[in-house]
PDB file of C-alpha atoms in Angstrom:
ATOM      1  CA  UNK A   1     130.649   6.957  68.947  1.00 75.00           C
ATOM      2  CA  UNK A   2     133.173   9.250  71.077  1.00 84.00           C
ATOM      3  CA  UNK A   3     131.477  12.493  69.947  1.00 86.00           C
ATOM      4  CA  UNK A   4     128.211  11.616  70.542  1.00 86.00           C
ATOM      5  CA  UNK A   5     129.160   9.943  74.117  1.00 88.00           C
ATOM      6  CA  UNK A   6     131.273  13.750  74.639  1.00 90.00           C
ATOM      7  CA  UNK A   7     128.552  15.717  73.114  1.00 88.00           C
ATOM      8  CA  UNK A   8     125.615  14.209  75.341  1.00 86.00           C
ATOM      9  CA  UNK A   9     128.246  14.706  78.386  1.00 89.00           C
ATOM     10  CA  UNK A  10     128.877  18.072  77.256  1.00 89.00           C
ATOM     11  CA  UNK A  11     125.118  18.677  76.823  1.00 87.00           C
ATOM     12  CA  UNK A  12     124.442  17.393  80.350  1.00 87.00           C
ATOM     13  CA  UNK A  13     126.863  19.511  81.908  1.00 90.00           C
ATOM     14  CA  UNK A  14     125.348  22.565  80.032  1.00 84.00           C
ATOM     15  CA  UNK A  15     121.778  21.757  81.270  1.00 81.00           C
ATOM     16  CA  UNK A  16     124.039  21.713  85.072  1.00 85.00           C
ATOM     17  CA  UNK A  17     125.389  25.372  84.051  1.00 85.00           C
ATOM     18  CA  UNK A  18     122.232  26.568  83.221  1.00 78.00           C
ATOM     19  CA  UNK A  19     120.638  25.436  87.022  1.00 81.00           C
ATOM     20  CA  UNK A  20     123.414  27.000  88.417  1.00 86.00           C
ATOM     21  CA  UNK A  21     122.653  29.953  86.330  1.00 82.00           C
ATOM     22  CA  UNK A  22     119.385  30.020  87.012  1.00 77.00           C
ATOM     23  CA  UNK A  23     119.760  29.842  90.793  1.00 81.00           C
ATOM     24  CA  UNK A  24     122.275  32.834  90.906  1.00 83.00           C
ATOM     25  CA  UNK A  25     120.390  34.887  88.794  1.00 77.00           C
ATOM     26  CA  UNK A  26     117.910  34.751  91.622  1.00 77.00           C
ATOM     27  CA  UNK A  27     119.868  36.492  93.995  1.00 81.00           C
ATOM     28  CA  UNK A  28     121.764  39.423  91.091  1.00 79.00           C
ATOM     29  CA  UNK A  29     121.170  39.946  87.477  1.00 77.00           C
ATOM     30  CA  UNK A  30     121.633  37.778  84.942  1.00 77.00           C
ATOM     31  CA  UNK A  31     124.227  40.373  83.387  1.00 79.00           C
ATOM     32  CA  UNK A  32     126.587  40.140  86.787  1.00 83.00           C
ATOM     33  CA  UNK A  33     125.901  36.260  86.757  1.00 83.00           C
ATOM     34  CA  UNK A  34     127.354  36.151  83.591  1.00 83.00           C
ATOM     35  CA  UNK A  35     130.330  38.010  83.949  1.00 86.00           C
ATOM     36  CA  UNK A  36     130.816  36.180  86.979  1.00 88.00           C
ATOM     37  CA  UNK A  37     130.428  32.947  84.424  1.00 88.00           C
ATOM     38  CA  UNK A  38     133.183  34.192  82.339  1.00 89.00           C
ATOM     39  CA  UNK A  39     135.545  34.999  84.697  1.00 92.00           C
ATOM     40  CA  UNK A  40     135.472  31.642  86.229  1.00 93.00           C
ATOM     41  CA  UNK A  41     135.227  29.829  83.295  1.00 92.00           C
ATOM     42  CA  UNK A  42     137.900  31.717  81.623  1.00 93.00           C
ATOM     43  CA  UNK A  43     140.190  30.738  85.018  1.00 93.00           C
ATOM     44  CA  UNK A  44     139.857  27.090  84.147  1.00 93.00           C
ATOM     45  CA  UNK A  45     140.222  27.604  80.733  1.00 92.00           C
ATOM     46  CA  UNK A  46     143.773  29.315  81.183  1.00 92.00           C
ATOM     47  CA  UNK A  47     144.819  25.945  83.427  1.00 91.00           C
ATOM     48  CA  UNK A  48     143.772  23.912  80.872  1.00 88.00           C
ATOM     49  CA  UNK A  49     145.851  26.047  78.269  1.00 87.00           C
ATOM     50  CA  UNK A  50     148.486  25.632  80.912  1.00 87.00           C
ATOM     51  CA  UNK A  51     148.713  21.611  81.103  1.00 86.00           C
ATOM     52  CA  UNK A  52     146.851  20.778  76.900  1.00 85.00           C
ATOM     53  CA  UNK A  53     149.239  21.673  74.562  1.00 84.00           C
ATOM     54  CA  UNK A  54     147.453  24.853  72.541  1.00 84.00           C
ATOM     55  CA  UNK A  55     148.294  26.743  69.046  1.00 85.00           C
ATOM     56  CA  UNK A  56     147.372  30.473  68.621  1.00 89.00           C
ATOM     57  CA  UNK A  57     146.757  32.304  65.244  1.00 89.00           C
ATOM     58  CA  UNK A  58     144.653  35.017  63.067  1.00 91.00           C
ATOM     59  CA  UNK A  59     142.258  31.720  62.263  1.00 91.00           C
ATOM     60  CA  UNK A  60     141.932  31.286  66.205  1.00 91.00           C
ATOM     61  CA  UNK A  61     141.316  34.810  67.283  1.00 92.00           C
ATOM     62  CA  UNK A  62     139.226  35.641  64.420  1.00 93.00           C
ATOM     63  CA  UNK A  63     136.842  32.285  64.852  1.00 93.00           C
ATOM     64  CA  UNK A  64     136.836  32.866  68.821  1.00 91.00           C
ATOM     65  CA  UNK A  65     136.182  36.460  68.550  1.00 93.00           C
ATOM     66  CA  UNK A  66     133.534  35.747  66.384  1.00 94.00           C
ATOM     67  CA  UNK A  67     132.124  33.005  68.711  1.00 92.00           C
ATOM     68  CA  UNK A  68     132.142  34.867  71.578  1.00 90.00           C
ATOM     69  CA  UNK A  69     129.729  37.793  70.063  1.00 91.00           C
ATOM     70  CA  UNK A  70     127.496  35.118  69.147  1.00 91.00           C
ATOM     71  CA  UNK A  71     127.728  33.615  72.463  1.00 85.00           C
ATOM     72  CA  UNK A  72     127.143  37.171  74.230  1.00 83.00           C
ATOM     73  CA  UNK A  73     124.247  37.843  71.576  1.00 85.00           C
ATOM     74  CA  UNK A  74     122.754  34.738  72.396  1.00 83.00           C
ATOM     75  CA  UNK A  75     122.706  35.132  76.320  1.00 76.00           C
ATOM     76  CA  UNK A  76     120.910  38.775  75.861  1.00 77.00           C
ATOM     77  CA  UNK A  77     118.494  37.399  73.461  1.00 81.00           C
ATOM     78  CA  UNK A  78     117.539  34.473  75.413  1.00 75.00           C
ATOM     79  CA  UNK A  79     117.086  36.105  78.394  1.00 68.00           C
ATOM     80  CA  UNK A  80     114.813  38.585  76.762  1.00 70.00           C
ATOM     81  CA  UNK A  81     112.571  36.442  74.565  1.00 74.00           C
ATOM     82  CA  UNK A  82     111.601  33.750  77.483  1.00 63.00           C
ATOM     83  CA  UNK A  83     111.405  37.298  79.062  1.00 61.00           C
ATOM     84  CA  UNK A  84     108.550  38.221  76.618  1.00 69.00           C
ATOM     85  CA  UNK A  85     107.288  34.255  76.982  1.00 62.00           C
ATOM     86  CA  UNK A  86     105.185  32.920  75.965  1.00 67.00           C
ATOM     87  CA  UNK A  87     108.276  29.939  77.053  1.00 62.00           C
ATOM     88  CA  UNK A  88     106.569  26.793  76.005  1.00 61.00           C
ATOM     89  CA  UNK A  89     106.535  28.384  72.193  1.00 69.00           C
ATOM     90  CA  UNK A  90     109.411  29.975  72.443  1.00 73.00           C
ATOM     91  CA  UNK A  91     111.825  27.605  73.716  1.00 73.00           C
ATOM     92  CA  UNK A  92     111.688  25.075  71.309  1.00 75.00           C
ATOM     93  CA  UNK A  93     111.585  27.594  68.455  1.00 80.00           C
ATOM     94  CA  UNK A  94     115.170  28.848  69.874  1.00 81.00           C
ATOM     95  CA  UNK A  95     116.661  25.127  70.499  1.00 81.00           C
ATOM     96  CA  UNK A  96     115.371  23.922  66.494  1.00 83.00           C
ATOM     97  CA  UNK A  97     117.181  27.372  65.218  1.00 86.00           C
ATOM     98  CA  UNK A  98     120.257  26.457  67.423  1.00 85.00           C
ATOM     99  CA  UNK A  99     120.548  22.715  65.730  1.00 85.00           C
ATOM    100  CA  UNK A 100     118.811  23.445  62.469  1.00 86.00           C
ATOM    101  CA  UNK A 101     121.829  26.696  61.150  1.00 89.00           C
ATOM    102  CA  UNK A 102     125.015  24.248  61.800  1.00 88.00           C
ATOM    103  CA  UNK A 103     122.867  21.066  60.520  1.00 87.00           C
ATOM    104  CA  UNK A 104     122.540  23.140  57.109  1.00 87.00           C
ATOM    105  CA  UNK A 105     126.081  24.616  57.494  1.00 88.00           C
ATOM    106  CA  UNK A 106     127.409  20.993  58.012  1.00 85.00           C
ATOM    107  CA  UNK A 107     125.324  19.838  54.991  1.00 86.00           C
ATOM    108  CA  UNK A 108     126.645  22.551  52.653  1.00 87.00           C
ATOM    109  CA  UNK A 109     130.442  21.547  53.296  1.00 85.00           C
ATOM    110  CA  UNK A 110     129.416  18.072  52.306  1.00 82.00           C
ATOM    111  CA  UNK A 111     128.557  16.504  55.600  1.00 79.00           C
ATOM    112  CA  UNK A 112     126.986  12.948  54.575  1.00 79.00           C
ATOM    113  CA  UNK A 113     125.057  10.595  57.271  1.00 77.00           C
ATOM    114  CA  UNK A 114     124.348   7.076  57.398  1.00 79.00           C
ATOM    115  CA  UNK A 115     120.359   5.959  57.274  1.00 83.00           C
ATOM    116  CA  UNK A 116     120.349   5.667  60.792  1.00 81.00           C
ATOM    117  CA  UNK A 117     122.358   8.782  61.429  1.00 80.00           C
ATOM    118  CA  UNK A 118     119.572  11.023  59.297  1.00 85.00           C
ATOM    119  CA  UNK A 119     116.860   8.961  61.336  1.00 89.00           C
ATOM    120  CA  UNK A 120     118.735   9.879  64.726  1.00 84.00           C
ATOM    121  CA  UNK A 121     118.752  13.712  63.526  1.00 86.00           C
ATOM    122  CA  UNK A 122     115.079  13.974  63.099  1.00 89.00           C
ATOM    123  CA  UNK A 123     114.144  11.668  66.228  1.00 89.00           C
ATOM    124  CA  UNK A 124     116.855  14.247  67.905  1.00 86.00           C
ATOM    125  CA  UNK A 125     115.136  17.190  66.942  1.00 86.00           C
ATOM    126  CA  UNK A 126     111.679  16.115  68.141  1.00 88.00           C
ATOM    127  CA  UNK A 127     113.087  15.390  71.121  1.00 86.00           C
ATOM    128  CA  UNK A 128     114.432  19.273  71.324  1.00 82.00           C
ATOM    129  CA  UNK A 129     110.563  20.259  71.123  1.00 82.00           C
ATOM    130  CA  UNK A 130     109.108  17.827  73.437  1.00 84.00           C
ATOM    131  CA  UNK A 131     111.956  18.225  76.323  1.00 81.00           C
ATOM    132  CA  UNK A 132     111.412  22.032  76.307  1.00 76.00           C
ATOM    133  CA  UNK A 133     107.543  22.175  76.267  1.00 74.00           C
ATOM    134  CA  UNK A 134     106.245  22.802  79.577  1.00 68.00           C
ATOM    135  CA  UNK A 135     102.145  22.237  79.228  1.00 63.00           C
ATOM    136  CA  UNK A 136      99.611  23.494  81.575  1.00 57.00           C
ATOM    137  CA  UNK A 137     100.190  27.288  80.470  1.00 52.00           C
ATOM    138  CA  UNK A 138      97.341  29.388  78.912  1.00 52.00           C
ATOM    139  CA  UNK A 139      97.155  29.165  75.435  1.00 51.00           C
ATOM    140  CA  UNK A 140      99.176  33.085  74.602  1.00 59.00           C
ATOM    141  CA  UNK A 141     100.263  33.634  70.734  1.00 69.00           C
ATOM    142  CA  UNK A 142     104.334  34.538  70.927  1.00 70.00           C
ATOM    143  CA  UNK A 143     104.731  38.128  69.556  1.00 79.00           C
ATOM    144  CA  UNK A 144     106.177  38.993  66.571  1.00 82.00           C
ATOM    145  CA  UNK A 145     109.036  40.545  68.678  1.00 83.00           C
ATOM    146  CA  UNK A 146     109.365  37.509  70.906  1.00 80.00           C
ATOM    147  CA  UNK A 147     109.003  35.397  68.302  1.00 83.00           C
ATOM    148  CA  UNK A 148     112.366  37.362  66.384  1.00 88.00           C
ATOM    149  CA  UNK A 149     114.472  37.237  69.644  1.00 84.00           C
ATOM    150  CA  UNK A 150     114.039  33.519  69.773  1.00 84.00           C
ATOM    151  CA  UNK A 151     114.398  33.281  66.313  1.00 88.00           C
ATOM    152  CA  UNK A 152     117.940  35.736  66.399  1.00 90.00           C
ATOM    153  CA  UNK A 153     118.549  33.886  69.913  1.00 86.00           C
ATOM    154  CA  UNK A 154     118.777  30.308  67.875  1.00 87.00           C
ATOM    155  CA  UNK A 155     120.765  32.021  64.588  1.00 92.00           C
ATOM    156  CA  UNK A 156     123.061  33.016  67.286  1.00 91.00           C
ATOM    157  CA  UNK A 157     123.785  29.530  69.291  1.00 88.00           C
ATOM    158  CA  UNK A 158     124.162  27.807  65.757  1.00 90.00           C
ATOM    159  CA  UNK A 159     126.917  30.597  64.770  1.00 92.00           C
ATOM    160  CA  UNK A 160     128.745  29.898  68.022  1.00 91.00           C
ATOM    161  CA  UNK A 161     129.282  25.890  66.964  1.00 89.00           C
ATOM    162  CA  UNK A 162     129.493  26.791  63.797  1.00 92.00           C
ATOM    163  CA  UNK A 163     132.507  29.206  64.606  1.00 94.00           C
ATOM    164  CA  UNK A 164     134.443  27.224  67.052  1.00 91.00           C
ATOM    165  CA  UNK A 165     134.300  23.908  64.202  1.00 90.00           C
ATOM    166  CA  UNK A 166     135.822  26.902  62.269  1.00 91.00           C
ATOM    167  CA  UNK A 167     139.286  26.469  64.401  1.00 91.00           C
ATOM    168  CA  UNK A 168     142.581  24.999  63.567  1.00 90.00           C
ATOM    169  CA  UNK A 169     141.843  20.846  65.045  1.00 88.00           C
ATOM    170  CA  UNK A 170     145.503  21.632  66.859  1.00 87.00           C
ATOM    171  CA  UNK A 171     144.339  25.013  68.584  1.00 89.00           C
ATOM    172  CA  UNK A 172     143.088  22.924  71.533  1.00 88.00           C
ATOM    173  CA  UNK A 173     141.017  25.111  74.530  1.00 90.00           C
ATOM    174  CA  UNK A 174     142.938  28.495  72.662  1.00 91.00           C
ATOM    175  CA  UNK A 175     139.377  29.271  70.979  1.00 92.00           C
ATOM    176  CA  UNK A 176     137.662  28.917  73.521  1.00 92.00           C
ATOM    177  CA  UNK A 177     139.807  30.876  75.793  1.00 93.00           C
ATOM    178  CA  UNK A 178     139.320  33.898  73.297  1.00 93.00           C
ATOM    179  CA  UNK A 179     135.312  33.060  73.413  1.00 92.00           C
ATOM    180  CA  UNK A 180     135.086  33.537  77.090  1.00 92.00           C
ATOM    181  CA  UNK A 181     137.474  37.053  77.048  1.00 93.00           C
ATOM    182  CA  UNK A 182     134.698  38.278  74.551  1.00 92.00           C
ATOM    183  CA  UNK A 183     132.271  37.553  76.374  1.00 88.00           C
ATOM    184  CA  UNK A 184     133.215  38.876  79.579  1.00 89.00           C
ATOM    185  CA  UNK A 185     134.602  42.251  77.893  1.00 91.00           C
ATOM    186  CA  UNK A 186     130.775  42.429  76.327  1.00 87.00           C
ATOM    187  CA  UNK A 187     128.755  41.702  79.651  1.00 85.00           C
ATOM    188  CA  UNK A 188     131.494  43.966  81.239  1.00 88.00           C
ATOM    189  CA  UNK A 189     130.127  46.694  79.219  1.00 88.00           C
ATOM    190  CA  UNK A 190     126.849  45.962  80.010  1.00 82.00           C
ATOM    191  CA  UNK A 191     127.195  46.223  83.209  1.00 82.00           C
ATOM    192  CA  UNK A 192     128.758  49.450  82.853  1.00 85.00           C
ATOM    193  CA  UNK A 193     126.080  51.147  80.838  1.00 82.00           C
ATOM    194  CA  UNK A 194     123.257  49.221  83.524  1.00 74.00           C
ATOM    195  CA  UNK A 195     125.134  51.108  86.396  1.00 77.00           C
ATOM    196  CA  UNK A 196     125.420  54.459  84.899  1.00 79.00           C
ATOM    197  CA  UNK A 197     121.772  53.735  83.952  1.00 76.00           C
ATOM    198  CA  UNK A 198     121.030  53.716  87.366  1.00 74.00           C
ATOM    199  CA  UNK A 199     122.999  56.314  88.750  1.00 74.00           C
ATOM    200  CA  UNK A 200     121.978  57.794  92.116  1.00 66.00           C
ATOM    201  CA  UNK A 201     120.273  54.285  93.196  1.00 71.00           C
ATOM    202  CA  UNK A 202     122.134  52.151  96.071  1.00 68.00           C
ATOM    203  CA  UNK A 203     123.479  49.231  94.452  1.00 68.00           C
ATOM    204  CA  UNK A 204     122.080  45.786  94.885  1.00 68.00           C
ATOM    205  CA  UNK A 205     124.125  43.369  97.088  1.00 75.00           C
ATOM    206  CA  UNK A 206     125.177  39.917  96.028  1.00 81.00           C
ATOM    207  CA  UNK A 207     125.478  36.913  98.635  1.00 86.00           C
ATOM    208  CA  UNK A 208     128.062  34.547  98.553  1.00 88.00           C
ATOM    209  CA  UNK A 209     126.041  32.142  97.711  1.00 90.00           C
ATOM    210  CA  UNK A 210     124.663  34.257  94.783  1.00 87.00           C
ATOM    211  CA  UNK A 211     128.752  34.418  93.703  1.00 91.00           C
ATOM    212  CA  UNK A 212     128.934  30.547  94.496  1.00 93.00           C
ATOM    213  CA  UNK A 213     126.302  29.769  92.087  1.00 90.00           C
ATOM    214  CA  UNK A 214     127.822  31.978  89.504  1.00 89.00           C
ATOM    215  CA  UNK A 215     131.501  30.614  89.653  1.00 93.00           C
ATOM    216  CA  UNK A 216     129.561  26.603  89.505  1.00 93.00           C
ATOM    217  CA  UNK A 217     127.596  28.138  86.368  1.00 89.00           C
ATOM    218  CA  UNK A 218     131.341  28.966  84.681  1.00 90.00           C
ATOM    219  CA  UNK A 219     133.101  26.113  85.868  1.00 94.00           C
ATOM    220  CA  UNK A 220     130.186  23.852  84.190  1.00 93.00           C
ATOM    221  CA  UNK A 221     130.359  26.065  81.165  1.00 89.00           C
ATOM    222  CA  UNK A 222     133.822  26.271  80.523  1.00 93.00           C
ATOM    223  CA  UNK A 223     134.571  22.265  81.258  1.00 93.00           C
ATOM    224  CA  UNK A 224     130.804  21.690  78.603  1.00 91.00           C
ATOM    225  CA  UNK A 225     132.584  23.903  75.949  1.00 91.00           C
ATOM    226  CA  UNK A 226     135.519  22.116  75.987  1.00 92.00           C
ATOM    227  CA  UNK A 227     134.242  18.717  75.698  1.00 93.00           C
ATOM    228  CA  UNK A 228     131.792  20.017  72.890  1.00 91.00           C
ATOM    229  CA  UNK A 229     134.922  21.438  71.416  1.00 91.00           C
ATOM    230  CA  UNK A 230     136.456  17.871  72.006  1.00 91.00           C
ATOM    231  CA  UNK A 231     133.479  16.248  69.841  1.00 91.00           C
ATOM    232  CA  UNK A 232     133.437  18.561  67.403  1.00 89.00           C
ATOM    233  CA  UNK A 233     136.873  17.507  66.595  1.00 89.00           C
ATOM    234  CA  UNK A 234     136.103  13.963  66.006  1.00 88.00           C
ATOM    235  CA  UNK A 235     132.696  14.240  65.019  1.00 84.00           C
ATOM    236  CA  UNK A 236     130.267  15.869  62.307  1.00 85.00           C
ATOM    237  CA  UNK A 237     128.878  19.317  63.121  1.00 86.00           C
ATOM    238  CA  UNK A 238     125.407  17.941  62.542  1.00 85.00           C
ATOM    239  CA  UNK A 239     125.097  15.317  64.844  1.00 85.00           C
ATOM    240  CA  UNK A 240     126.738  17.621  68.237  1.00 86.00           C
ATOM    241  CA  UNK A 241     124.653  20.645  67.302  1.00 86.00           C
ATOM    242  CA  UNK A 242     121.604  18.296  67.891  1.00 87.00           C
ATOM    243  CA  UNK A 243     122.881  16.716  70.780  1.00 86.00           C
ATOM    244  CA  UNK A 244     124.235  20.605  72.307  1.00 83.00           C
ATOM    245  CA  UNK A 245     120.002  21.227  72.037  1.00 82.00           C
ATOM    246  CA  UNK A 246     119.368  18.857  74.302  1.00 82.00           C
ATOM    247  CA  UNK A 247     120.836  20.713  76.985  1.00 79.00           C
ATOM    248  CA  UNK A 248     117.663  21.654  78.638  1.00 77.00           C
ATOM    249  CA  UNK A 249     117.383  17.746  79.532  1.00 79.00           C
ATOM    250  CA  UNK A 250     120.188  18.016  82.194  1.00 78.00           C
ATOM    251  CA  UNK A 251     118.507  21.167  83.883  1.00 75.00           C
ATOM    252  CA  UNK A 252     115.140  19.827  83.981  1.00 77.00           C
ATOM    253  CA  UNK A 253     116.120  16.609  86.157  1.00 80.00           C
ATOM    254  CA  UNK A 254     118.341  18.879  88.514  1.00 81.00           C
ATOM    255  CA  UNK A 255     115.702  20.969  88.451  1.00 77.00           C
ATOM    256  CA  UNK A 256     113.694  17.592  89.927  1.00 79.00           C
ATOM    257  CA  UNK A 257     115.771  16.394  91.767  1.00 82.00           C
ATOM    258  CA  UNK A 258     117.477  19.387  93.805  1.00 81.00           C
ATOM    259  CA  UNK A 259     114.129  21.538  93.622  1.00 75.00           C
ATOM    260  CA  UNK A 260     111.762  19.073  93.322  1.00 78.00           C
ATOM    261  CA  UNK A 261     110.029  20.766  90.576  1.00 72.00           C
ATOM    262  CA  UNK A 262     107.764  18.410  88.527  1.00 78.00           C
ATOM    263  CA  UNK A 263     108.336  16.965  85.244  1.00 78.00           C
ATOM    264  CA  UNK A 264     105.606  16.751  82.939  1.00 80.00           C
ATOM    265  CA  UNK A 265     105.104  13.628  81.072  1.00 85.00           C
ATOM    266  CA  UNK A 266     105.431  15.030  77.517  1.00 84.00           C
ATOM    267  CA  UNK A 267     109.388  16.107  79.125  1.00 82.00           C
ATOM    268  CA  UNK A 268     109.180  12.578  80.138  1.00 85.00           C
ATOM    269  CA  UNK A 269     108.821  11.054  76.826  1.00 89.00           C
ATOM    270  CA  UNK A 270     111.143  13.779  75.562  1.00 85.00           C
ATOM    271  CA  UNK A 271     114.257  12.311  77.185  1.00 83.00           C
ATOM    272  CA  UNK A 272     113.640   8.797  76.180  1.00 87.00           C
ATOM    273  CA  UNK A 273     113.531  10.057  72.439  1.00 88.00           C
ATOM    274  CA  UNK A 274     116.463  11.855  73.204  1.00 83.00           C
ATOM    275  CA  UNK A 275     118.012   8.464  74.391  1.00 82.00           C
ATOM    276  CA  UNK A 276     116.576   6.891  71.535  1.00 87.00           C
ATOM    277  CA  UNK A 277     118.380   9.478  69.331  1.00 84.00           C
ATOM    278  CA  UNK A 278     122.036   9.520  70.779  1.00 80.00           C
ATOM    279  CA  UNK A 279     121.898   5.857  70.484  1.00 81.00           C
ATOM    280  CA  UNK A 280     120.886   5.933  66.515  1.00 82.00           C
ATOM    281  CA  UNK A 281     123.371   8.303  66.292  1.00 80.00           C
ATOM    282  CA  UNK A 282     126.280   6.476  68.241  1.00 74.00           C
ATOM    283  CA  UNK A 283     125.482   3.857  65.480  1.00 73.00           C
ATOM    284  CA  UNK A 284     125.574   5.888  62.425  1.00 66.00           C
TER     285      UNK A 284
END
């Protein structure tokens, strides 16, 4: 019952990084906004190092390396799939791949549920589609291109839980310190290569608000990876991978609530089943 309760608080706190995200990649590009994200998440990673006590190794650096390519794969992918659109497709194609690779993965290692755990699972998972459909939009086939970034997109979000339940259970925030260092040396080099791209053009400037947004999207990040980190400790990989899905939940209701942006009633009935869900599997 601990995971779930950190796993849905981790999940809502992702949904809050990716508003803040969101926002800030308004004002700059969603490369610098996630550089920015790394560096400031990486800052409250190291305090947390500081004060939790932390154990480095080959295991650690090889699992977090190999988490934080996923995680930087991911980001590019995303961005360019719901890019492509169309999103109401493609979204819940990419959050299913995200749960459904560690759900197997958990399986194959001999991960066993409880009746009601299984039952929570698949409630979980239709919750993942109905929370990220947004209705209303014309009826556009995905590409076949769209359709493989969302596809590679999901592959890569399940390889990033998947990795970090690969660490030592006494390496405390040390993976995810390493995750974050990866990251930030791989959108580094994007940035590089998107500067010397456009060589000759005045550079775009960033607010401080722009920058505030950014540093809120890594603080939320780094302090959702740790508590996922946290359940995936005490929990089954199965179970949080569903529950990480449903981060989309937490950014549609700020979404409401600070932007006033409607929620449809399918996303509606999405979050109750998603209630419904962490409760079955709280019992399990």
């Amino acid at each position: 019952m601990l995971s779930v309760a950190l796993a849905l608080a981790g999940s809502v706190i992702y949904g809050a990084s990716d508003f803040f995200g969101g926002l800030a990649a308004r004002g700059t590009s969603a490369v610098r906004v996630t550089l920015i994200n790394s560096i400031a998440g990486l800052a409250v990673l190291v305090v947390a190092a500081l004060v939790l006590p932390s154990r480095w190794g080959a295991p650690v650096l090889l699992w977090g390396v190999l988490a934080g390519v996923c995680g930087a794969v991911a980001l590019v992918l995303l961005y360019a799939c719901l890019a492509l659109g169309p999103m109401s497709i493609l979204s819940p194609i990419l959050a299913l791949v995200a749960a459904v690779i560690p759900i197997t993965v958990g399986f194959v290692r001999g991960e066993r549920l409880s009746g009601l755990g299984y039952l929570g699972l698949a409630i979980g998972l239709l919750a993942i589609v109905l929370i990220c459909l947004v209705p209303g939009e014309r009826a556009v086939r995905p590409s076949p291109r769209g359709l493989l970034m969302a596809v590679g997109a999901g592959v890569a979000i399940g390889g990033y839980l998947v990795f970090i339940d690969l660490t030592p259970p006494d390496s405390g925030p040390a993976p995810l310190l390493v995750t974050f260092v990866v990251t930030g040396i791989v959108m580094s080099v994007a940035l590089l290569g998107q500067r010397l791209a456009r060589r000759g053009t005045p550079r775009p400037t960033i607010t401080r608000v722009t920058v505030g947004f950014a540093v809120l999207c890594g603080v939320t990040d780094a302090a959702a990876a740790f508590l996922f980190l946290l359940a995936l400790r005490m929990g089954e990989l199965s179970i949080v991978s569903v529950l990480n899905a449903l981060a989309p939940a937490g950014t549609i209701v700020l979404a409401a609530v600070v932007l006033r942006e409607r929620i449809a009633p399918v996303q509606w009935m999405g979050l109750a089943v998603a209630l419904v869900a962490a409760v079955l599997l709280a019992l399990a």
